[in-house]
Short mmCIF file of N, CA and C in Angstrom, two decimals:
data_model
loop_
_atom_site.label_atom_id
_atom_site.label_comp_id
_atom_site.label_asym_id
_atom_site.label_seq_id
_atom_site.Cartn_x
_atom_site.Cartn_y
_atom_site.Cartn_z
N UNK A 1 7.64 38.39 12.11
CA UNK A 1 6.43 38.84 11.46
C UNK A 1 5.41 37.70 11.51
N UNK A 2 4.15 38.02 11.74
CA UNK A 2 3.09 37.32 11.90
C UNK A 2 2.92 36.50 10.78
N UNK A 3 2.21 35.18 10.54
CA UNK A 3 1.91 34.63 9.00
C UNK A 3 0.51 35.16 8.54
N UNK A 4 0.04 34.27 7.49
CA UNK A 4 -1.62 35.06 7.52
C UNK A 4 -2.22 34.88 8.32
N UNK A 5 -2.39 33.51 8.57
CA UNK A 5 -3.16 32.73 9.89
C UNK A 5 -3.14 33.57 11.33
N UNK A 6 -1.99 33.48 11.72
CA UNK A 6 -1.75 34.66 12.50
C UNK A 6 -2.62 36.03 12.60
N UNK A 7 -2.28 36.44 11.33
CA UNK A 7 -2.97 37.78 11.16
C UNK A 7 -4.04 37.50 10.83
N UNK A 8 -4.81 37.09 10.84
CA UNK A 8 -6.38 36.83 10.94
C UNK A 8 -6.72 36.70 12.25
N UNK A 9 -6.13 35.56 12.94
CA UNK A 9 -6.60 35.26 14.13
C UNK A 9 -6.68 36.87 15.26
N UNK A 10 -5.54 37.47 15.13
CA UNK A 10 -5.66 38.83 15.49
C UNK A 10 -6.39 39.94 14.83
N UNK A 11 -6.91 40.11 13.65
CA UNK A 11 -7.74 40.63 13.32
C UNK A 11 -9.13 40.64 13.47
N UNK A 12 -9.13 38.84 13.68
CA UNK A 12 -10.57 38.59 14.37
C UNK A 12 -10.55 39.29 15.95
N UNK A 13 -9.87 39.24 16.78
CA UNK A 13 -9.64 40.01 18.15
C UNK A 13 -9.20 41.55 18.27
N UNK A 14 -9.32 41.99 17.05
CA UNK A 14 -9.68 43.72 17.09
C UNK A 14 -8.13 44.32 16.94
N UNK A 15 -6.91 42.79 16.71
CA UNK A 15 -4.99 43.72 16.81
C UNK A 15 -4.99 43.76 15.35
N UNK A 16 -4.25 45.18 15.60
CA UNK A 16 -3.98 45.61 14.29
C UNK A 16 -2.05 45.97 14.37
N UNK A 17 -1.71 45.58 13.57
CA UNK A 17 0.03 46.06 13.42
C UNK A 17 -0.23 46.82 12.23
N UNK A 18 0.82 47.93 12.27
CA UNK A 18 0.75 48.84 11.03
C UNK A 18 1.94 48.55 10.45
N UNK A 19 2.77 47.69 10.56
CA UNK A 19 4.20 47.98 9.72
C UNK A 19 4.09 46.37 9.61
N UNK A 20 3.19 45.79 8.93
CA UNK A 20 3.26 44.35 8.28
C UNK A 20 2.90 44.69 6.89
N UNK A 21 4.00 43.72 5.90
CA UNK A 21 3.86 44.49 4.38
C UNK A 21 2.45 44.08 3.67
N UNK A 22 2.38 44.91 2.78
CA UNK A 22 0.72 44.49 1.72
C UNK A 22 0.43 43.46 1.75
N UNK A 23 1.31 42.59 1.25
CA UNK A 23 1.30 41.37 0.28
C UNK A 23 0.66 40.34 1.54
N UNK A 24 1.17 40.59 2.94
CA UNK A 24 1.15 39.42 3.92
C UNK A 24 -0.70 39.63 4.24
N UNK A 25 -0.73 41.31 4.33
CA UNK A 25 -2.11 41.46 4.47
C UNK A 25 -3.41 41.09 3.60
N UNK A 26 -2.93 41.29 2.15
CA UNK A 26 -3.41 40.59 1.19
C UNK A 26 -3.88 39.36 1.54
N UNK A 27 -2.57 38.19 1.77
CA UNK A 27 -2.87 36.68 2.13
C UNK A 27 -4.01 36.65 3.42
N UNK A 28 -4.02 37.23 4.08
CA UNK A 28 -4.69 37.40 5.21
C UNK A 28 -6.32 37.90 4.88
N UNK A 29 -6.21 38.59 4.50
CA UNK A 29 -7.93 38.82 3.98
C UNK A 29 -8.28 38.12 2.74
N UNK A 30 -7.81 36.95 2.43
CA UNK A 30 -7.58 35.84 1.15
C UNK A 30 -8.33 34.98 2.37
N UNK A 31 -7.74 34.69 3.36
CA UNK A 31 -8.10 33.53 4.31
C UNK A 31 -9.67 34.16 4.54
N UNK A 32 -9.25 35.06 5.48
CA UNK A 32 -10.67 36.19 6.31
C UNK A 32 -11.71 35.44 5.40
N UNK A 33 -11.80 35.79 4.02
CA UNK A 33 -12.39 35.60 2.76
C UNK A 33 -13.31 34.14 3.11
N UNK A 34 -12.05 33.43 3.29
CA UNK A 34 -12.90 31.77 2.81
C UNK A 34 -13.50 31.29 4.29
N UNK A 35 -13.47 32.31 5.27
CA UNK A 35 -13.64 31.42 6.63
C UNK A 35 -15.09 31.00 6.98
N UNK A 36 -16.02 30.33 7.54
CA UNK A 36 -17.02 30.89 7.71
C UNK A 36 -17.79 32.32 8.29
N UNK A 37 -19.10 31.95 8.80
CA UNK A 37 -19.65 33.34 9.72
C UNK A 37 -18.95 33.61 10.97
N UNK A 38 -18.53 34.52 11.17
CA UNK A 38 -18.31 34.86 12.83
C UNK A 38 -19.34 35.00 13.40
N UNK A 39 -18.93 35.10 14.89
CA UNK A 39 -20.18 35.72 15.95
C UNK A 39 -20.05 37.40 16.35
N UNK A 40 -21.37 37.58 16.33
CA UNK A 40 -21.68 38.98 16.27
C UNK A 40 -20.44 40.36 17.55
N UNK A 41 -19.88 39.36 18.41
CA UNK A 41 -18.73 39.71 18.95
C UNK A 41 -17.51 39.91 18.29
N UNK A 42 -17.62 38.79 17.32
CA UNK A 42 -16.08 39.29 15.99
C UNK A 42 -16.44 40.11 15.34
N UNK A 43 -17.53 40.45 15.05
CA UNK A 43 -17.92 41.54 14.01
C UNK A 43 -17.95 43.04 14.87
N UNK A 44 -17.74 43.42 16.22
CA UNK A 44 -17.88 44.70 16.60
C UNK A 44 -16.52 44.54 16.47
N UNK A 45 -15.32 43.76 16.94
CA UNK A 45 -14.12 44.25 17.19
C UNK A 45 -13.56 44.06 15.77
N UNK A 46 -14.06 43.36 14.55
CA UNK A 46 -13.26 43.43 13.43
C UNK A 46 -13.86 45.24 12.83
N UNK A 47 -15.32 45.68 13.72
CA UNK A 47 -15.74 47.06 12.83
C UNK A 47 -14.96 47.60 13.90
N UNK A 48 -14.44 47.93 15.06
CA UNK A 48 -13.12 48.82 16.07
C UNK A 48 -12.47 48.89 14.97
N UNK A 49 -11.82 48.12 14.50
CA UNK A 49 -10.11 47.85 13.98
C UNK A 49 -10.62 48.46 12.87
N UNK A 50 -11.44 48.45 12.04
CA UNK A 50 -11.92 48.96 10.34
C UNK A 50 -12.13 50.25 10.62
N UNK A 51 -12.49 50.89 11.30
CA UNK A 51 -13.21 52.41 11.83
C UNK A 51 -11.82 52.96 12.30
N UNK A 52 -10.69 52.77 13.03
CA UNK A 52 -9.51 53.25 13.22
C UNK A 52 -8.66 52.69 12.44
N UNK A 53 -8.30 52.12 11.80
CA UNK A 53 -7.30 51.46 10.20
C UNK A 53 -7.53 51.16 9.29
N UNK A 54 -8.96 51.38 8.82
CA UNK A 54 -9.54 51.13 7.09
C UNK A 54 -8.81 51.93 6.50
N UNK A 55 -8.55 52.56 6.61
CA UNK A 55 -7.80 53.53 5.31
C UNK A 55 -6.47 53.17 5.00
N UNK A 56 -5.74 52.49 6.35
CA UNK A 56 -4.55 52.27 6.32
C UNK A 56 -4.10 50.63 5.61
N UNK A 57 -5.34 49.86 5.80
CA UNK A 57 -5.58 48.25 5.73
C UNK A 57 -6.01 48.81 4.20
N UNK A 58 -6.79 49.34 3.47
CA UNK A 58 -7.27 49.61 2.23
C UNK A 58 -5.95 50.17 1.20
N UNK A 59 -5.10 51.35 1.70
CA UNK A 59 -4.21 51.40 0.88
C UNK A 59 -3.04 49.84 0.69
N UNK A 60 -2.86 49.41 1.81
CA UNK A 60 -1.35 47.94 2.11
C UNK A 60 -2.04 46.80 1.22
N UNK A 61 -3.41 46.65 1.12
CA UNK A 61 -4.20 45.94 0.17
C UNK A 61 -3.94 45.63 -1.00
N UNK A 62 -4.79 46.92 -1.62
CA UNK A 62 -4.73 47.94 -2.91
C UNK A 62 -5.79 46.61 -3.45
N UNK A 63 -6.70 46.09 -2.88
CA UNK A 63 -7.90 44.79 -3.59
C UNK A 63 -9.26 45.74 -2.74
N UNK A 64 -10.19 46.71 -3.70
CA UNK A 64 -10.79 46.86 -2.81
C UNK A 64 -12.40 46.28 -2.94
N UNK A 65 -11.74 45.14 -4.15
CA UNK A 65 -13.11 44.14 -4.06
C UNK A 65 -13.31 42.75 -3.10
N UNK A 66 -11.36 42.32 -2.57
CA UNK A 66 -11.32 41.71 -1.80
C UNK A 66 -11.13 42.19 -0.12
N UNK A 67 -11.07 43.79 -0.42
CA UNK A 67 -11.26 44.60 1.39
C UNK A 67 -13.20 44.12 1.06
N UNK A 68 -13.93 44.82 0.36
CA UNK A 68 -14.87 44.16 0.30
C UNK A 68 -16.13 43.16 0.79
N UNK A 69 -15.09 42.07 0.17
CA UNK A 69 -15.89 40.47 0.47
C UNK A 69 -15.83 40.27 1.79
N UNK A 70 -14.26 40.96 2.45
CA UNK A 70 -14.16 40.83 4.00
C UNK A 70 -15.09 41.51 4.94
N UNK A 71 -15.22 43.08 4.24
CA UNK A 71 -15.97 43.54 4.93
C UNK A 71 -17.75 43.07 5.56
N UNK A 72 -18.30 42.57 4.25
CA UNK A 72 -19.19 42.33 4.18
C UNK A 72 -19.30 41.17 5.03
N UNK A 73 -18.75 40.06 5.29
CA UNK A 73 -18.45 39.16 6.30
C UNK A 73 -18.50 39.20 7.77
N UNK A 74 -17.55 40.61 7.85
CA UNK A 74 -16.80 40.18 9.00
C UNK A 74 -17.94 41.79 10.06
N UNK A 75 -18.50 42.93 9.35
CA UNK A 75 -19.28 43.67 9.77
C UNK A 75 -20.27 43.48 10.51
N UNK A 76 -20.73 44.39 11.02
CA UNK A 76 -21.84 43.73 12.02
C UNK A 76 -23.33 43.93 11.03
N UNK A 77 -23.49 44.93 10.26
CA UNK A 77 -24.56 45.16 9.06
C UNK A 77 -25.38 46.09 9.64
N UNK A 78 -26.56 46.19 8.85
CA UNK A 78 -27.05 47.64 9.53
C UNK A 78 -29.13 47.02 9.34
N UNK A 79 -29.35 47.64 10.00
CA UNK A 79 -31.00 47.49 9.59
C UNK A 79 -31.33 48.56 9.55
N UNK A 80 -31.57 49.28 8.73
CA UNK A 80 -31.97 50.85 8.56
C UNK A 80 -32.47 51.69 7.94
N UNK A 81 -32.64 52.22 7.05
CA UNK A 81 -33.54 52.44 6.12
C UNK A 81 -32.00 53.25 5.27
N UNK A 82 -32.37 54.09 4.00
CA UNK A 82 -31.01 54.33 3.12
C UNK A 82 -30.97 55.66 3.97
N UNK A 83 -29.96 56.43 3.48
CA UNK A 83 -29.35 57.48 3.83
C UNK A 83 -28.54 58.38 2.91
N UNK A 84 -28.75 59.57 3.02
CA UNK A 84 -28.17 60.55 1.89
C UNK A 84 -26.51 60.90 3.07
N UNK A 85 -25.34 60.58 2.48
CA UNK A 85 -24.09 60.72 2.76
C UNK A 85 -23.02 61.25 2.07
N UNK A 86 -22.01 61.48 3.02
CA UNK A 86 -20.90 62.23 2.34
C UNK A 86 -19.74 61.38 2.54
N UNK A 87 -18.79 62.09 1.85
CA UNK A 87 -17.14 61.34 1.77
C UNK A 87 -16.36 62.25 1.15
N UNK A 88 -15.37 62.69 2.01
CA UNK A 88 -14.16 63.70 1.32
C UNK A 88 -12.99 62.71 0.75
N UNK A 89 -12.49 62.85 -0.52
CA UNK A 89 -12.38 61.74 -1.29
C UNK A 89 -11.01 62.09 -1.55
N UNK A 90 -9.72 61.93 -1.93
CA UNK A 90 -9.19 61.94 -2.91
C UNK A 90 -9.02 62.11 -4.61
N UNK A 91 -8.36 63.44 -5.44
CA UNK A 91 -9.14 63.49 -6.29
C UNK A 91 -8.49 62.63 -7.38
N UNK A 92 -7.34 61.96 -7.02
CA UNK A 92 -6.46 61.00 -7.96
C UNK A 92 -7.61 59.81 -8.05
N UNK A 93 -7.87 59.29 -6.51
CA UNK A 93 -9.12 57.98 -6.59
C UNK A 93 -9.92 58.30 -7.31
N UNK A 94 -10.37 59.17 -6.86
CA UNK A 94 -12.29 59.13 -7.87
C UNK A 94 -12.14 59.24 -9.38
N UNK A 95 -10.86 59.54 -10.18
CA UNK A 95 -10.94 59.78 -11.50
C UNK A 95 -10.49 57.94 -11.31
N UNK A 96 -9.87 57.75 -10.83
CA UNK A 96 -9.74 56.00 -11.09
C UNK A 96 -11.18 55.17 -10.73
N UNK A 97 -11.94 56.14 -10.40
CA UNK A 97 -12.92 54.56 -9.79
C UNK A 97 -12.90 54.40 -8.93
N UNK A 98 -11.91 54.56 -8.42
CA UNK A 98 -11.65 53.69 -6.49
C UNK A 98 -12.27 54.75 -4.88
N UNK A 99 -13.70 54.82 -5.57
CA UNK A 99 -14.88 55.36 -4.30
C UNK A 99 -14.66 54.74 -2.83
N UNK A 100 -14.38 55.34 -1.55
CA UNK A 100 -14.00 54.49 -0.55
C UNK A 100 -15.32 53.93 0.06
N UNK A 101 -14.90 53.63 1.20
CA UNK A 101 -15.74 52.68 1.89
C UNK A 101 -16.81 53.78 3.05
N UNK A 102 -15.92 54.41 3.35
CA UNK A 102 -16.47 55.22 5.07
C UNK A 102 -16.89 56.48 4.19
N UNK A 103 -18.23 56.50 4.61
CA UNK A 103 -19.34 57.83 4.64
C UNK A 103 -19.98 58.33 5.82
N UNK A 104 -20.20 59.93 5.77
CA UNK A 104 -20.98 60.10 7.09
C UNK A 104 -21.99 60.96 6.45
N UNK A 105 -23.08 60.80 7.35
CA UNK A 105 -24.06 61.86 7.28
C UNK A 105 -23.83 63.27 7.75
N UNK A 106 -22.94 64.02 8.11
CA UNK A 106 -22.12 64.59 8.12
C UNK A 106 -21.49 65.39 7.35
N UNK A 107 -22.04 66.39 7.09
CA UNK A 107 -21.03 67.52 5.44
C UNK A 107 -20.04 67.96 5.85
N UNK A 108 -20.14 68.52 7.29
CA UNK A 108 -18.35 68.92 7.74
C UNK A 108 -17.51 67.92 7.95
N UNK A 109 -17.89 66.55 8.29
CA UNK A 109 -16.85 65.70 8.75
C UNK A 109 -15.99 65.31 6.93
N UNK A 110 -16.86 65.16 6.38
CA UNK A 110 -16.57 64.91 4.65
C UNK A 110 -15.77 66.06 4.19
N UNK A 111 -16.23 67.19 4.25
CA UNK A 111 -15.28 68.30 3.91
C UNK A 111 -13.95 68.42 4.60
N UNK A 112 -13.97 68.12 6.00
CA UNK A 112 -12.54 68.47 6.38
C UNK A 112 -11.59 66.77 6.05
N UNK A 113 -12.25 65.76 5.63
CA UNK A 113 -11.35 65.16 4.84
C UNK A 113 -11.13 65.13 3.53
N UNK A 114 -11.89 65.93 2.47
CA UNK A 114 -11.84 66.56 1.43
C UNK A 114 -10.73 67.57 1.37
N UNK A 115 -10.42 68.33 2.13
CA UNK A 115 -10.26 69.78 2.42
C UNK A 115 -8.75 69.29 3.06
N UNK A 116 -8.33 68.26 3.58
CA UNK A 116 -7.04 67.67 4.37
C UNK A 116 -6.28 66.28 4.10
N UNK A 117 -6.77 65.52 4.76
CA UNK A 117 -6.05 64.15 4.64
C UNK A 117 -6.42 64.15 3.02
N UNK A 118 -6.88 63.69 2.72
CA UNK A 118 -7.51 63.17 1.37
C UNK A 118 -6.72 64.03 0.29
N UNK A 119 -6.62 65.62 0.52
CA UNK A 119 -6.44 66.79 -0.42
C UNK A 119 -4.78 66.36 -0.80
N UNK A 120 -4.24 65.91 0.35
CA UNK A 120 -2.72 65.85 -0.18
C UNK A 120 -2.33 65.68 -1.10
N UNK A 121 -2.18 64.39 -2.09
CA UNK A 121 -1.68 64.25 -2.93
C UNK A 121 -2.11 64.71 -4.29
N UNK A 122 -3.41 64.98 -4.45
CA UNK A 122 -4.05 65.78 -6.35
C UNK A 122 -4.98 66.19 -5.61
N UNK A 123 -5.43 66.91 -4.72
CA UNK A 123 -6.41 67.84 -4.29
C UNK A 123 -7.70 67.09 -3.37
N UNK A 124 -8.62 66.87 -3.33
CA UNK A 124 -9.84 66.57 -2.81
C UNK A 124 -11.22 66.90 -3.41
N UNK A 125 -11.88 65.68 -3.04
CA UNK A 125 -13.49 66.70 -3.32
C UNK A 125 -14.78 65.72 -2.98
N UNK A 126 -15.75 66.74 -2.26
CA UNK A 126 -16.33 66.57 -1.47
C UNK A 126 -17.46 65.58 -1.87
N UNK A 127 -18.11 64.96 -1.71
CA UNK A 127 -18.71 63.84 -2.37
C UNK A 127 -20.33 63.53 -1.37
N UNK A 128 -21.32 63.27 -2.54
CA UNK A 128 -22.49 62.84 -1.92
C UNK A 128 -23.37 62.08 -2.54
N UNK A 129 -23.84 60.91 -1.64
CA UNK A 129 -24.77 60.16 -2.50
C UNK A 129 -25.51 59.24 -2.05
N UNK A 130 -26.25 58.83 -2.36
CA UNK A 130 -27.67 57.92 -1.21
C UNK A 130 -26.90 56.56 -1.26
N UNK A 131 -27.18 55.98 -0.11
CA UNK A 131 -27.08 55.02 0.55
C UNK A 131 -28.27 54.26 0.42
N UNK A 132 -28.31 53.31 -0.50
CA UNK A 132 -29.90 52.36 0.05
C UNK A 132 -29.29 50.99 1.06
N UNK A 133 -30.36 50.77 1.80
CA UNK A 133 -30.23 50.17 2.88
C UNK A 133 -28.80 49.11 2.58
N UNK A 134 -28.98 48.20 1.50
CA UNK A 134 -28.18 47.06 1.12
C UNK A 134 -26.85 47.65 1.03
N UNK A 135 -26.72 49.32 0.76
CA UNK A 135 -24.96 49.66 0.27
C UNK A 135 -24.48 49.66 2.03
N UNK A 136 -25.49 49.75 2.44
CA UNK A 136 -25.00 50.08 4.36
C UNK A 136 -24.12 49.12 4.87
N UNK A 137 -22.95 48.42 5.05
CA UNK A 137 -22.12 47.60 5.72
C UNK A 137 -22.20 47.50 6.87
N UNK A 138 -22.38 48.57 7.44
CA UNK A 138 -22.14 49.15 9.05
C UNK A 138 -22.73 50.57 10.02
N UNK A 139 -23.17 51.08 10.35
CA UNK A 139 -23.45 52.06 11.24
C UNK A 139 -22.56 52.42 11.92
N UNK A 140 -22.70 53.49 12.52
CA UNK A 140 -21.00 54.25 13.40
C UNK A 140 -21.22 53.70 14.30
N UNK A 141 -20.20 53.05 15.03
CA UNK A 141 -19.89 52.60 16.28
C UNK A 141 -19.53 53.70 17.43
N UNK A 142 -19.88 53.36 18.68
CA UNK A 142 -19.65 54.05 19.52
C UNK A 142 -18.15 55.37 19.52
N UNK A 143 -16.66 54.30 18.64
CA UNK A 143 -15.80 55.21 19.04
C UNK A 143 -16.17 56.06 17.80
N UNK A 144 -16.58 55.89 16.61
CA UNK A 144 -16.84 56.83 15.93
C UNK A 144 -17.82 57.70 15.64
N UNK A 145 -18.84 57.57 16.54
CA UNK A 145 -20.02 58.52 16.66
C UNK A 145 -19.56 59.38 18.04
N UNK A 146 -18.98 58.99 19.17
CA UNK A 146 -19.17 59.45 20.56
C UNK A 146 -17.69 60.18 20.72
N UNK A 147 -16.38 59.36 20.52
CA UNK A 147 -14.99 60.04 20.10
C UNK A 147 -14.75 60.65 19.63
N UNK A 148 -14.74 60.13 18.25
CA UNK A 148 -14.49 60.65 16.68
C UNK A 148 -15.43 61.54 16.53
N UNK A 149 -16.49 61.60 16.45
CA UNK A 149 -17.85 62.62 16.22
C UNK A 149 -17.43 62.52 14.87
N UNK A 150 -17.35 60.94 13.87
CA UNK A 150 -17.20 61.79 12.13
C UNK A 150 -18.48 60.56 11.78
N UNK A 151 -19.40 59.79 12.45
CA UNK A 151 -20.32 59.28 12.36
C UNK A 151 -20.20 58.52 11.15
N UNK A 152 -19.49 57.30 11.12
CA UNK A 152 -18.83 56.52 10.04
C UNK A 152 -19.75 55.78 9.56
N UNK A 153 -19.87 55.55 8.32
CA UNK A 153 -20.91 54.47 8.02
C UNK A 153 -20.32 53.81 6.59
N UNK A 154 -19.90 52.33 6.99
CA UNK A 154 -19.09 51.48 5.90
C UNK A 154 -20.06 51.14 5.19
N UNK A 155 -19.91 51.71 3.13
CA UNK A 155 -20.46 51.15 2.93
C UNK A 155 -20.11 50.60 1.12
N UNK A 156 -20.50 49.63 0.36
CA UNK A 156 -20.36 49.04 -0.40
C UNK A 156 -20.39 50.13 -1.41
N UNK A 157 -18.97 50.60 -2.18
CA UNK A 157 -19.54 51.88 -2.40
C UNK A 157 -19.93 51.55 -4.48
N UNK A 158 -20.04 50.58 -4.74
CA UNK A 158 -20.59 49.83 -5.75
C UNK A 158 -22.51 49.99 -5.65
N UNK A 159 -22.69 50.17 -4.50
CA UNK A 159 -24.43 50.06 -4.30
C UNK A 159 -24.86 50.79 -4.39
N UNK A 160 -23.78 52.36 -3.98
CA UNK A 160 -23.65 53.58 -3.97
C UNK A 160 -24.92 54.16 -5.04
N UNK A 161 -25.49 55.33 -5.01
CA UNK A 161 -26.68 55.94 -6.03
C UNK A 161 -26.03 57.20 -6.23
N UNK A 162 -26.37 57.80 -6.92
CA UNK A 162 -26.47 59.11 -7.47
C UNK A 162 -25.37 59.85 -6.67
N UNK A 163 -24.38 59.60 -6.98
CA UNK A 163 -23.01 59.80 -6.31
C UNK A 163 -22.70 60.93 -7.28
N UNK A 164 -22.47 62.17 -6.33
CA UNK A 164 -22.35 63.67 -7.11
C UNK A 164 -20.73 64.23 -6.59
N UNK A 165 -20.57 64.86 -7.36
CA UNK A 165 -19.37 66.17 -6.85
C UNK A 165 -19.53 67.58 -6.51
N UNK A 166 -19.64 67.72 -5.07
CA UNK A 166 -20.41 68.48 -4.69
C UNK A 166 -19.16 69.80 -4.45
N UNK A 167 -17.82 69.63 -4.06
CA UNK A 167 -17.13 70.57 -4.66
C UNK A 167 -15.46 69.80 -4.47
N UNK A 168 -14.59 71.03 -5.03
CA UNK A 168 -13.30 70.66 -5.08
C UNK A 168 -12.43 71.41 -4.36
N UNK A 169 -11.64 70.44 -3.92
CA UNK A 169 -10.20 71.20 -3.24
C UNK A 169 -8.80 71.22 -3.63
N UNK A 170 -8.49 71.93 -3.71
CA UNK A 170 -6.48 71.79 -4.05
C UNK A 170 -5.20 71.34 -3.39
N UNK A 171 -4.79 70.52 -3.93
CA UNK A 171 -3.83 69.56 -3.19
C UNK A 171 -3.53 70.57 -1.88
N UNK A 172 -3.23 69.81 -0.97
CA UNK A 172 -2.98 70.92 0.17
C UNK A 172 -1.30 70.38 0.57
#
């Protein structure tokens, strides 16, 4: 198994392992944390790896003020003006607080993770709320605007505005 160091150094180069435990990943975005700026080349392949394993790197965490600090670091950022967005949520998270990161402009892409992944465990529900420029982390990257078609946009979801419940789904 990789150490943290390790796992940074590959995280900065876009590798992701899925069967390394929390705790190591934890130490690892502890480091990410204190490093300096990257170059705008670490920041597309650390947003690859976040856009196909944020969800998976966010649960092994469970720090999502220190997924966060990383993000905000290690992203490429956005210049853009705000944006009204969605997010199909989990409905266990949102009674805890724990609003995710990835929004799209997009109502179907939000609903069918409302409506699916998300719905599994206490249901789902569909979520919307403005984006001002500063909550923006990131803009969709090529694989997730042109592949994916779910037009991802990471963002600080603390900056988040007028964050509504726009409907609900049942555990599926």
């Amino acid at each position: 198994m990789p150490t943290p160091n390790e796992l940074a150094e590959m995280f900065l180069n876009g590798e992701y392992i899925i069967d390394i435990d929390g705790s190591v990943w934890r130490d690892t975005f502890l480091l990410l944390a204190k490093r300096g700026e990257p170059e705008l080349s670490v920041k597309h392949k650390a947003h690859m790896l976040w856009t196909v394993n944020g969800g998976h790197l966010r649960r092994k965490i469970q720090d999502d003020r220190l997924v966060l600090c990383v993000l905000k670091k290690y992203l490429p950022g956005y210049g853009g003006s705000g944006l009204w967005l969605y997010r199909g949520e989990c409905q266990f998270l949102h009674e805890k607080n724990l609003i995710g990161f990835c929004w799209s402009p997009k109502i179907e892409v939000a609903e069918r993770f409302a409506s699916g992944l998300n719905a599994i465990e206490s249901g789902g529900i569909l979520l919307k709320a403005y984006a001002p420029p500063e909550a923006i982390l990131a803009e969709p990257n090529q694989h997730s605007a042109v592949q994916m078609e779910e037009f991802e946009y990471t963002c600080d979801p603390w900056l988040l505005k007028e964050i509504e419940i726009v409907k609900s789904f049942p555990a599926s």
